[in-house]
Short mmCIF file of C-alpha atoms in Angstrom, two decimals:
data_model
loop_
_atom_site.label_atom_id
_atom_site.label_comp_id
_atom_site.label_asym_id
_atom_site.label_seq_id
_atom_site.Cartn_x
_atom_site.Cartn_y
_atom_site.Cartn_z
CA UNK A 267 -46.38 -14.26 67.55
CA UNK A 268 -46.59 -10.67 66.30
CA UNK A 269 -45.71 -9.43 69.80
CA UNK A 270 -42.65 -11.72 69.86
CA UNK A 271 -41.46 -10.39 66.47
CA UNK A 272 -41.95 -6.81 67.72
CA UNK A 273 -39.89 -7.48 70.87
CA UNK A 274 -37.10 -9.09 68.83
CA UNK A 275 -37.04 -6.17 66.36
CA UNK A 276 -37.01 -3.63 69.20
CA UNK A 277 -34.16 -5.44 70.93
CA UNK A 278 -32.17 -5.54 67.70
CA UNK A 279 -32.70 -1.81 67.15
CA UNK A 280 -31.63 -1.01 70.69
CA UNK A 281 -28.54 -3.18 70.26
CA UNK A 282 -27.58 -1.25 67.10
CA UNK A 283 -28.11 2.12 68.82
CA UNK A 284 -26.10 1.11 71.88
CA UNK A 285 -23.35 -0.34 69.70
CA UNK A 286 -23.11 2.85 67.65
CA UNK A 287 -23.14 4.94 70.81
CA UNK A 288 -20.37 2.85 72.35
CA UNK A 289 -18.29 3.17 69.19
CA UNK A 290 -18.69 6.95 69.06
CA UNK A 291 -17.84 7.32 72.76
CA UNK A 292 -14.93 4.91 72.68
CA UNK A 293 -11.68 6.77 73.27
CA UNK A 294 -9.07 6.61 70.53
CA UNK A 295 -5.44 7.64 70.46
CA UNK A 296 -3.95 9.90 67.79
CA UNK A 297 -0.33 10.96 67.36
CA UNK A 298 0.68 14.01 65.33
CA UNK A 299 4.31 14.65 64.41
CA UNK A 300 5.16 18.15 63.25
CA UNK A 301 8.06 20.05 61.69
CA UNK A 302 8.49 23.67 60.63
CA UNK A 303 11.04 25.95 58.97
CA UNK A 304 13.00 23.04 57.53
CA UNK A 305 14.53 25.37 54.91
CA UNK A 306 15.64 22.64 52.55
CA UNK A 307 17.43 20.50 55.13
CA UNK A 308 16.77 16.91 54.06
CA UNK A 309 19.48 15.01 55.95
CA UNK A 310 17.25 14.07 58.93
CA UNK A 311 14.21 13.09 56.85
CA UNK A 312 15.23 9.42 56.94
CA UNK A 313 15.10 9.57 60.74
CA UNK A 314 11.61 11.08 60.63
CA UNK A 315 10.40 8.32 58.33
CA UNK A 316 11.68 5.70 60.78
CA UNK A 317 10.14 7.43 63.81
CA UNK A 318 6.73 7.87 62.19
CA UNK A 319 6.58 4.33 60.80
CA UNK A 320 7.26 2.87 64.26
CA UNK A 321 4.48 4.98 65.79
CA UNK A 322 2.02 4.02 63.04
CA UNK A 323 2.19 0.42 64.28
CA UNK A 324 0.89 1.58 67.68
CA UNK A 325 -1.94 3.98 66.79
CA UNK A 326 -3.19 6.35 64.06
CA UNK A 327 -0.39 8.80 63.21
CA UNK A 328 -0.18 11.97 61.10
CA UNK A 329 2.94 13.87 59.93
CA UNK A 330 2.50 17.59 59.20
CA UNK A 331 4.53 20.64 58.17
CA UNK A 332 3.90 24.16 59.49
CA UNK A 333 5.62 25.82 56.53
CA UNK A 334 8.94 27.01 55.10
CA UNK A 335 10.18 23.72 53.68
CA UNK A 336 12.25 25.59 51.06
CA UNK A 337 15.15 28.12 50.93
CA UNK A 338 18.28 27.27 52.88
CA UNK A 339 19.96 24.24 51.31
CA UNK A 340 21.53 24.65 47.85
CA UNK A 341 21.03 20.94 47.15
CA UNK A 342 17.29 21.69 47.15
CA UNK A 343 17.20 25.36 46.12
CA UNK A 344 19.68 25.14 43.22
CA UNK A 345 18.54 21.81 41.84
CA UNK A 346 17.66 21.83 38.11
CA UNK A 347 14.00 21.87 39.22
CA UNK A 348 14.21 24.23 42.22
CA UNK A 349 12.68 22.70 45.32
CA UNK A 350 11.85 19.31 43.79
CA UNK A 351 14.20 17.24 46.02
CA UNK A 352 12.27 18.44 49.07
CA UNK A 353 8.91 17.45 47.59
CA UNK A 354 10.23 14.04 46.55
CA UNK A 355 11.65 13.37 50.01
CA UNK A 356 8.47 14.60 51.72
CA UNK A 357 6.44 12.23 49.54
CA UNK A 358 8.69 9.32 50.48
CA UNK A 359 8.63 10.27 54.17
CA UNK A 360 4.83 10.24 54.23
CA UNK A 361 3.68 13.76 55.02
CA UNK A 362 -0.09 14.03 55.42
CA UNK A 363 -0.50 17.81 55.02
CA UNK A 364 1.47 21.09 54.89
CA UNK A 365 0.67 24.75 55.34
CA UNK A 366 2.29 27.37 53.14
CA UNK A 367 5.01 29.45 54.80
CA UNK A 368 6.42 32.70 53.47
CA UNK A 369 9.42 30.99 51.86
CA UNK A 370 7.23 28.65 49.83
CA UNK A 371 6.72 31.70 47.59
CA UNK A 372 10.44 32.43 47.01
CA UNK A 373 10.47 31.02 43.47
CA UNK A 374 7.22 32.62 42.34
CA UNK A 375 3.74 31.19 41.81
CA UNK A 376 4.52 29.26 38.60
CA UNK A 377 7.20 27.08 40.19
CA UNK A 378 5.18 26.74 43.39
CA UNK A 379 2.24 25.47 41.35
CA UNK A 380 4.44 22.73 39.89
CA UNK A 381 5.82 21.72 43.31
CA UNK A 382 2.30 21.56 44.78
CA UNK A 383 1.08 19.42 41.86
CA UNK A 384 3.98 17.02 42.50
CA UNK A 385 3.04 16.63 46.18
CA UNK A 386 1.27 13.49 47.36
CA UNK A 387 -0.27 15.51 50.20
CA UNK A 388 -2.43 18.66 50.33
CA UNK A 389 -1.18 22.21 50.98
CA UNK A 390 -3.48 24.64 52.80
CA UNK A 391 -3.73 28.39 53.44
CA UNK A 392 -6.87 30.19 54.55
CA UNK A 393 -5.61 33.76 54.18
CA UNK A 394 -4.25 33.55 50.63
CA UNK A 395 -6.31 33.85 47.42
CA UNK A 396 -4.73 32.06 44.45
CA UNK A 397 -7.55 32.60 41.95
CA UNK A 398 -5.34 34.70 39.63
CA UNK A 399 -2.45 32.20 39.61
CA UNK A 400 -1.72 28.71 38.23
CA UNK A 401 -2.10 27.39 41.80
CA UNK A 402 -5.44 25.60 41.97
CA UNK A 403 -5.00 22.86 44.58
CA UNK A 404 -4.49 24.97 47.72
CA UNK A 405 -7.61 25.17 49.91
CA UNK A 406 -8.18 27.06 53.19
CA UNK A 407 -8.52 23.85 55.18
CA UNK A 408 -8.52 20.09 54.85
CA UNK A 409 -10.15 17.33 56.88
CA UNK A 410 -8.19 14.10 57.08
CA UNK A 411 -9.86 10.89 58.24
CA UNK A 412 -7.58 8.27 59.76
CA UNK A 413 -8.94 5.09 61.35
CA UNK A 414 -12.30 6.79 61.84
CA UNK A 415 -10.84 9.93 63.43
CA UNK A 416 -11.62 13.15 61.55
CA UNK A 417 -8.94 15.84 61.91
CA UNK A 418 -9.51 19.29 60.37
CA UNK A 419 -6.47 21.49 59.69
CA UNK A 420 -6.75 25.23 58.96
CA UNK A 421 -3.74 26.83 57.24
CA UNK A 422 -2.44 30.33 58.11
CA UNK A 423 0.55 32.32 56.82
CA UNK A 424 2.13 35.49 58.22
CA UNK A 425 1.60 38.75 56.33
CA UNK A 426 4.13 41.13 57.87
CA UNK A 427 6.49 41.26 54.93
CA UNK A 428 6.23 44.90 53.90
CA UNK A 429 5.29 48.27 55.37
CA UNK A 430 1.83 49.33 54.26
CA UNK A 431 1.05 46.00 52.60
CA UNK A 432 -0.45 42.66 53.60
CA UNK A 433 2.01 40.13 52.17
CA UNK A 434 4.32 37.43 53.56
CA UNK A 435 8.04 37.98 54.08
CA UNK A 436 9.15 37.09 50.58
CA UNK A 437 10.00 39.00 47.41
CA UNK A 438 6.96 41.21 46.62
CA UNK A 439 7.51 40.85 42.88
CA UNK A 440 7.07 37.06 43.16
CA UNK A 441 3.56 37.28 44.65
CA UNK A 442 1.94 40.06 42.61
CA UNK A 443 -0.93 37.78 41.55
CA UNK A 444 -1.74 36.47 45.04
CA UNK A 445 -4.05 38.36 47.39
CA UNK A 446 -3.41 37.94 51.12
CA UNK A 447 -5.52 38.79 54.16
CA UNK A 448 -4.50 39.28 57.76
CA UNK A 449 -5.18 36.12 59.74
CA UNK A 450 -7.30 37.96 62.30
CA UNK A 451 -9.58 39.23 59.54
CA UNK A 452 -10.52 35.81 58.18
CA UNK A 453 -10.46 33.66 61.32
CA UNK A 454 -14.05 34.45 62.38
CA UNK A 455 -15.17 32.72 59.18
CA UNK A 456 -13.81 29.44 60.55
CA UNK A 457 -15.12 29.60 64.11
CA UNK A 458 -17.58 26.75 63.55
CA UNK A 459 -15.50 24.74 61.10
CA UNK A 460 -15.08 21.83 63.51
CA UNK A 461 -18.83 21.26 63.76
CA UNK A 462 -19.37 21.95 60.05
CA UNK A 463 -16.85 19.26 59.17
CA UNK A 464 -18.12 16.96 61.95
CA UNK A 465 -14.48 16.72 62.97
CA UNK A 466 -13.12 15.10 66.12
CA UNK A 467 -10.07 17.39 66.23
CA UNK A 468 -9.55 20.97 64.96
CA UNK A 469 -5.96 22.18 64.52
CA UNK A 470 -4.47 25.46 63.33
CA UNK A 471 -1.48 24.66 61.14
CA UNK A 472 0.09 28.07 61.45
CA UNK A 473 3.01 29.95 59.94
CA UNK A 474 2.22 33.15 61.83
CA UNK A 475 5.07 33.01 64.33
CA UNK A 476 4.45 32.75 68.05
CA UNK A 477 4.13 36.46 68.92
CA UNK A 478 2.42 39.52 67.50
CA UNK A 479 4.45 41.33 64.84
CA UNK A 480 5.27 45.07 64.87
CA UNK A 481 2.78 45.45 62.01
CA UNK A 482 -0.04 44.25 64.28
CA UNK A 483 -0.30 40.77 62.79
CA UNK A 484 -1.29 38.20 65.39
CA UNK A 485 0.92 35.28 66.39
CA UNK A 486 0.07 31.85 67.78
CA UNK A 487 -0.11 33.07 71.39
CA UNK A 488 -2.68 35.73 70.43
CA UNK A 489 -4.44 33.18 68.23
CA UNK A 490 -5.02 30.96 71.26
CA UNK A 491 -6.31 33.86 73.36
CA UNK A 492 -8.51 35.69 70.85
CA UNK A 493 -9.66 32.81 68.62
CA UNK A 494 -9.90 29.81 70.97
CA UNK A 495 -11.50 27.56 68.38
CA UNK A 496 -8.73 25.00 68.20
CA UNK A 497 -7.75 21.82 70.00
CA UNK A 498 -4.09 22.59 69.23
CA UNK A 499 -1.99 25.16 67.38
CA UNK A 500 1.02 23.79 65.50
CA UNK A 501 3.20 26.69 64.42
CA UNK A 502 6.31 27.93 62.69
CA UNK A 503 8.09 31.01 61.29
CA UNK A 504 9.93 32.21 64.41
CA UNK A 505 12.31 29.23 64.71
CA UNK A 506 11.59 28.57 68.39
CA UNK A 507 11.23 25.52 70.61
CA UNK A 508 7.70 25.94 71.95
CA UNK A 509 5.69 23.41 73.92
CA UNK A 510 3.24 25.30 76.10
CA UNK A 511 -0.42 25.79 76.95
CA UNK A 512 -2.11 29.14 76.20
CA UNK A 513 -5.75 29.62 77.21
CA UNK A 514 -6.09 25.86 77.57
CA UNK A 515 -4.79 25.24 74.03
CA UNK A 516 -1.47 23.49 73.29
CA UNK A 517 0.82 25.77 71.25
CA UNK A 518 3.73 23.99 69.61
CA UNK A 519 6.75 24.77 67.44
CA UNK A 520 9.76 22.57 66.63
CA UNK A 521 12.56 25.14 66.19
CA UNK A 522 14.03 24.99 62.64
CA UNK A 523 16.34 23.33 60.11
CA UNK A 524 15.08 19.87 61.08
CA UNK A 525 17.09 19.65 64.28
CA UNK A 526 13.85 18.63 66.03
CA UNK A 527 10.53 16.99 65.32
CA UNK A 528 7.56 17.72 67.54
CA UNK A 529 5.18 15.06 68.81
CA UNK A 530 1.75 15.41 70.41
CA UNK A 531 -0.33 12.44 71.61
CA UNK A 532 -4.08 12.97 71.85
CA UNK A 533 -6.89 10.90 73.35
CA UNK A 534 -10.22 11.49 71.63
CA UNK A 535 -13.66 10.47 72.86
CA UNK A 536 -16.91 11.70 74.40
CA UNK A 537 -16.57 14.88 72.30
CA UNK A 538 -13.36 15.75 74.11
CA UNK A 539 -9.72 15.98 73.06
CA UNK A 540 -7.15 15.35 75.78
CA UNK A 541 -3.42 15.94 75.47
CA UNK A 542 -1.66 12.87 76.83
CA UNK A 543 1.88 13.91 75.97
CA UNK A 544 3.81 16.47 73.94
CA UNK A 545 7.54 16.62 73.35
CA UNK A 546 10.33 17.69 71.03
CA UNK A 547 12.62 14.95 69.77
CA UNK A 548 16.24 15.91 69.03
CA UNK A 549 16.88 14.45 65.58
CA UNK A 550 20.61 15.15 65.69
CA UNK A 551 20.89 12.70 68.61
CA UNK A 552 18.60 10.10 67.03
CA UNK A 553 20.45 7.33 65.18
CA UNK A 554 17.90 5.08 63.45
CA UNK A 555 17.00 5.77 59.82
CA UNK A 556 14.82 4.51 57.01
CA UNK A 557 17.27 3.15 54.47
CA UNK A 558 15.26 3.95 51.34
CA UNK A 559 14.80 7.62 52.26
CA UNK A 560 18.45 7.83 53.34
CA UNK A 561 19.47 6.49 49.94
CA UNK A 562 17.39 9.13 48.13
CA UNK A 563 18.91 11.91 50.25
CA UNK A 564 22.40 10.65 49.44
CA UNK A 565 21.57 10.56 45.73
CA UNK A 566 20.49 14.21 45.71
CA UNK A 567 23.54 15.26 47.70
CA UNK A 568 25.91 13.35 45.42
CA UNK A 569 24.27 14.79 42.31
CA UNK A 570 24.91 18.36 43.49
CA UNK A 571 28.24 17.96 45.29
CA UNK A 572 30.42 18.30 42.19
CA UNK A 573 29.02 21.78 41.57
CA UNK A 574 28.59 22.99 45.13
CA UNK A 575 31.94 21.88 46.51
CA UNK A 576 34.02 23.86 44.01
CA UNK A 577 36.48 26.11 45.86
CA UNK A 578 36.43 29.75 44.72
CA UNK A 579 38.21 31.62 47.51
CA UNK A 580 39.78 31.49 50.96
CA UNK A 581 38.88 33.19 54.24
CA UNK A 582 41.73 33.71 56.69
CA UNK A 583 39.32 33.77 59.64
CA UNK A 584 35.88 32.53 60.61
CA UNK A 585 33.33 35.24 59.86
CA UNK A 586 30.19 36.02 61.85
CA UNK A 587 27.02 37.05 60.02
CA UNK A 588 27.92 40.70 60.63
CA UNK A 589 31.38 40.17 59.15
CA UNK A 590 29.83 38.26 56.25
CA UNK A 591 27.63 41.32 55.71
CA UNK A 592 30.81 43.38 55.25
CA UNK A 593 32.24 40.85 52.82
CA UNK A 594 28.96 40.55 50.92
CA UNK A 595 28.47 44.28 50.36
CA UNK A 596 32.14 44.86 49.55
CA UNK A 597 31.93 42.18 46.84
CA UNK A 598 28.74 43.58 45.32
CA UNK A 599 30.10 47.13 45.45
CA UNK A 600 33.14 45.96 43.50
CA UNK A 601 31.11 44.18 40.80
CA UNK A 602 28.44 46.91 40.51
CA UNK A 603 30.97 49.78 40.56
CA UNK A 604 28.76 51.47 43.16
CA UNK A 605 29.62 54.23 45.63
CA UNK A 606 27.60 52.48 48.33
CA UNK A 607 26.16 48.99 48.52
CA UNK A 608 23.65 47.79 51.12
CA UNK A 609 22.28 44.40 52.14
CA UNK A 610 19.29 43.59 54.36
CA UNK A 611 20.27 41.66 57.48
CA UNK A 612 17.71 38.92 56.78
CA UNK A 613 19.44 38.29 53.47
CA UNK A 614 22.58 37.01 55.23
CA UNK A 615 21.57 33.50 56.32
CA UNK A 616 24.87 31.96 57.39
CA UNK A 617 28.27 32.64 58.89
CA UNK A 618 31.45 31.56 57.06
CA UNK A 619 34.12 29.15 58.27
CA UNK A 620 37.84 29.81 58.09
CA UNK A 621 39.48 28.15 55.09
CA UNK A 622 38.43 27.44 51.50
CA UNK A 623 35.21 29.13 50.35
CA UNK A 624 32.93 26.94 48.25
CA UNK A 625 29.97 27.68 45.99
CA UNK A 626 27.83 25.78 48.52
CA UNK A 627 28.74 28.30 51.21
CA UNK A 628 27.82 31.23 48.97
CA UNK A 629 24.35 29.77 48.38
CA UNK A 630 23.98 29.04 52.10
CA UNK A 631 24.76 32.69 52.84
CA UNK A 632 22.41 33.94 50.10
CA UNK A 633 19.79 31.33 49.10
CA UNK A 634 17.12 33.61 47.66
CA UNK A 635 18.22 34.22 44.04
CA UNK A 636 17.43 37.93 44.35
CA UNK A 637 18.25 40.12 41.38
CA UNK A 638 20.63 43.08 41.63
CA UNK A 639 19.97 46.72 40.84
CA UNK A 640 21.81 50.06 40.83
CA UNK A 641 20.14 53.43 41.47
CA UNK A 642 21.38 56.97 41.14
CA UNK A 643 20.06 59.17 43.95
CA UNK A 644 21.04 62.14 46.05
CA UNK A 645 22.53 61.97 49.52
CA UNK A 646 19.35 63.70 50.70
CA UNK A 647 17.19 60.91 49.28
CA UNK A 648 19.53 58.30 50.79
CA UNK A 649 19.09 59.89 54.22
CA UNK A 650 15.30 59.94 53.81
CA UNK A 651 15.34 56.23 52.95
CA UNK A 652 17.55 55.32 55.92
CA UNK A 653 15.45 57.38 58.32
CA UNK A 654 12.01 56.25 57.21
CA UNK A 655 12.55 52.62 56.19
CA UNK A 656 12.81 51.50 59.84
CA UNK A 657 15.34 48.91 58.69
CA UNK A 658 18.98 48.17 59.37
CA UNK A 659 21.51 47.32 56.66
CA UNK A 660 25.02 46.03 56.23
CA UNK A 661 26.94 48.34 53.91
CA UNK A 662 30.24 49.03 52.16
CA UNK A 663 31.61 52.13 50.44
CA UNK A 664 30.63 55.41 52.03
CA UNK A 665 30.66 55.92 55.80
CA UNK A 666 27.31 56.36 57.58
CA UNK A 667 27.03 57.96 61.01
CA UNK A 668 24.18 59.22 63.14
CA UNK A 669 24.51 62.42 65.17
CA UNK A 670 21.38 63.20 67.14
CA UNK A 671 18.53 63.15 64.63
CA UNK A 672 20.81 63.66 61.66
CA UNK A 673 22.64 61.23 59.36
CA UNK A 674 26.12 62.19 58.22
CA UNK A 675 27.58 60.61 55.07
CA UNK A 676 31.33 60.65 54.39
CA UNK A 677 33.37 59.50 51.40
CA UNK A 678 36.51 57.34 51.56
CA UNK A 679 38.63 60.45 52.23
CA UNK A 680 36.41 61.36 55.19
CA UNK A 681 34.82 64.30 53.36
CA UNK A 682 31.27 65.13 54.47
CA UNK A 683 28.92 64.83 51.49
CA UNK A 684 26.19 67.41 50.89
CA UNK A 685 22.54 66.44 50.41
CA UNK A 686 22.70 67.48 46.76
CA UNK A 687 25.53 65.09 45.94
CA UNK A 688 24.47 62.25 43.60
CA UNK A 689 25.75 58.72 44.26
CA UNK A 690 25.32 55.22 42.85
CA UNK A 691 23.57 52.92 45.33
CA UNK A 692 23.66 49.14 44.76
CA UNK A 693 21.41 46.54 46.37
CA UNK A 694 19.47 43.35 45.76
CA UNK A 695 16.08 43.93 44.19
CA UNK A 696 14.24 42.54 47.22
CA UNK A 697 15.22 45.72 49.08
CA UNK A 698 14.02 47.83 46.15
CA UNK A 699 10.70 45.97 46.06
CA UNK A 700 10.01 46.10 49.81
CA UNK A 701 10.95 49.80 50.00
CA UNK A 702 9.54 50.75 46.61
CA UNK A 703 8.24 54.16 47.72
CA UNK A 704 11.87 55.31 48.05
CA UNK A 705 12.97 53.93 44.68
CA UNK A 706 10.43 55.25 42.20
CA UNK A 707 12.93 55.96 39.42
CA UNK A 708 14.24 53.40 36.97
CA UNK A 709 17.32 51.60 38.19
CA UNK A 710 19.84 49.58 36.22
CA UNK A 711 19.09 45.86 36.50
CA UNK A 712 22.08 43.53 36.29
CA UNK A 713 21.77 40.11 34.69
CA UNK A 714 23.26 38.32 37.71
CA UNK A 715 21.69 37.50 41.07
CA UNK A 716 23.43 38.66 44.23
CA UNK A 717 24.85 35.18 44.88
CA UNK A 718 26.14 34.98 41.30
CA UNK A 719 27.85 38.35 41.80
CA UNK A 720 29.51 37.06 44.94
CA UNK A 721 30.80 34.03 43.05
CA UNK A 722 32.05 36.33 40.27
CA UNK A 723 33.89 38.45 42.84
CA UNK A 724 35.81 35.45 44.15
CA UNK A 725 36.50 34.11 40.67
CA UNK A 726 37.98 37.51 39.74
CA UNK A 727 40.06 37.84 42.90
CA UNK A 728 43.12 35.77 43.69
CA UNK A 729 43.61 37.20 47.19
CA UNK A 730 42.51 35.68 50.48
CA UNK A 731 39.85 37.64 52.33
CA UNK A 732 39.95 38.86 55.92
CA UNK A 733 36.94 40.74 57.27
CA UNK A 734 37.63 39.92 60.91
CA UNK A 735 36.25 42.63 63.20
CA UNK A 736 34.36 44.44 60.42
CA UNK A 737 31.06 45.88 61.63
CA UNK A 738 29.59 48.05 58.89
CA UNK A 739 25.97 48.11 59.99
CA UNK A 740 23.63 51.08 60.11
CA UNK A 741 20.13 51.58 61.45
CA UNK A 742 18.66 54.98 62.19
CA UNK A 743 17.44 55.09 65.78
#
């Protein structure tokens, strides 16, 4: 009798072990949808909600963001609570996780802390230290369990925003209390994270960009080659369509402005992760929507339209970004009463259509709410800045020319100005912050942002504008 009980107990134990083993080795499907560099564009979110909800009925599904959800749509950026419409729509759409991109920092750490607290999903970043800020919820990584599948995401943000510094491409004055590290310096700390978390899948949710930066910061391609820890790298920052394999690792990016959503289907089992399918879905061609999310998007748009659709000027021709750069600097020069006004090329985010100019278009051109500042400096110091900054600028006022290794500066009457001549140089304060070693003196800070100055210029002027063919751009080569 005792022997019979022993045999029964042994059989039961073996059955449990085999059952557990079969469960652990059983292959499971997982779908991950990903977006990046949305820049405030909420119009296609209702389509994403519909797509993801359909897939969730088939197998476990996760929706992720690889950063830069803000800055680019005045409905979101200029809302009474800047950025809140995006968070609300992301909550409704069902995002599972997001990594911080450089433009998440555009409104400073205090506002970012509020937006993160309002999120129904975690934000991650492994190479940012928020200990001196109100931001407490952001962790280096997060493991999400869905239908028994454990997926670990590691967050990474680019840090090539300023010469001689390790910060993202945002206003340096907005991130004074945040300490950043280069991704390559912290990645070895997370080599064994997959085993530590007992995860089935390990994914880098990256806002590094796909290629190495001039400052020596790695991109996703280098990440796959040098740090091959990951089952997939989902990226952003460089606004590209990327669906490739590097060193056996899928590297993905879904362009920008929510024109596309990326999809990767994985099969997980026997301690292996197989890519079954990966693709980019064109959202502009997709027609089905979730009605509740679509209604929320319409409500935000309608709330802001009365302000944003006000007409303040008229352009006789369609203007390229270069021509907008001429218009932009001419307007700021007029308001600042400067001799020369410059604008960084990355600060011009949109072209301008022929016809009425609206407040919406001004904020689309200049979404960053940068302050404005005027410096007095010598022509010699101006030349030093232009030579050593390694940057190109749109400009209005004086004429800038390069002859060999020299810069020649002329006034409106074509008189060559000597190095000792003092001028008034106007700019947005982002330029002053990024190139602070050239602007050590105290400048005059205006009360208006650069976009507010542009609106003031059009409100003051009753004439149509025509900057067709204007190409006032200078970069020392």
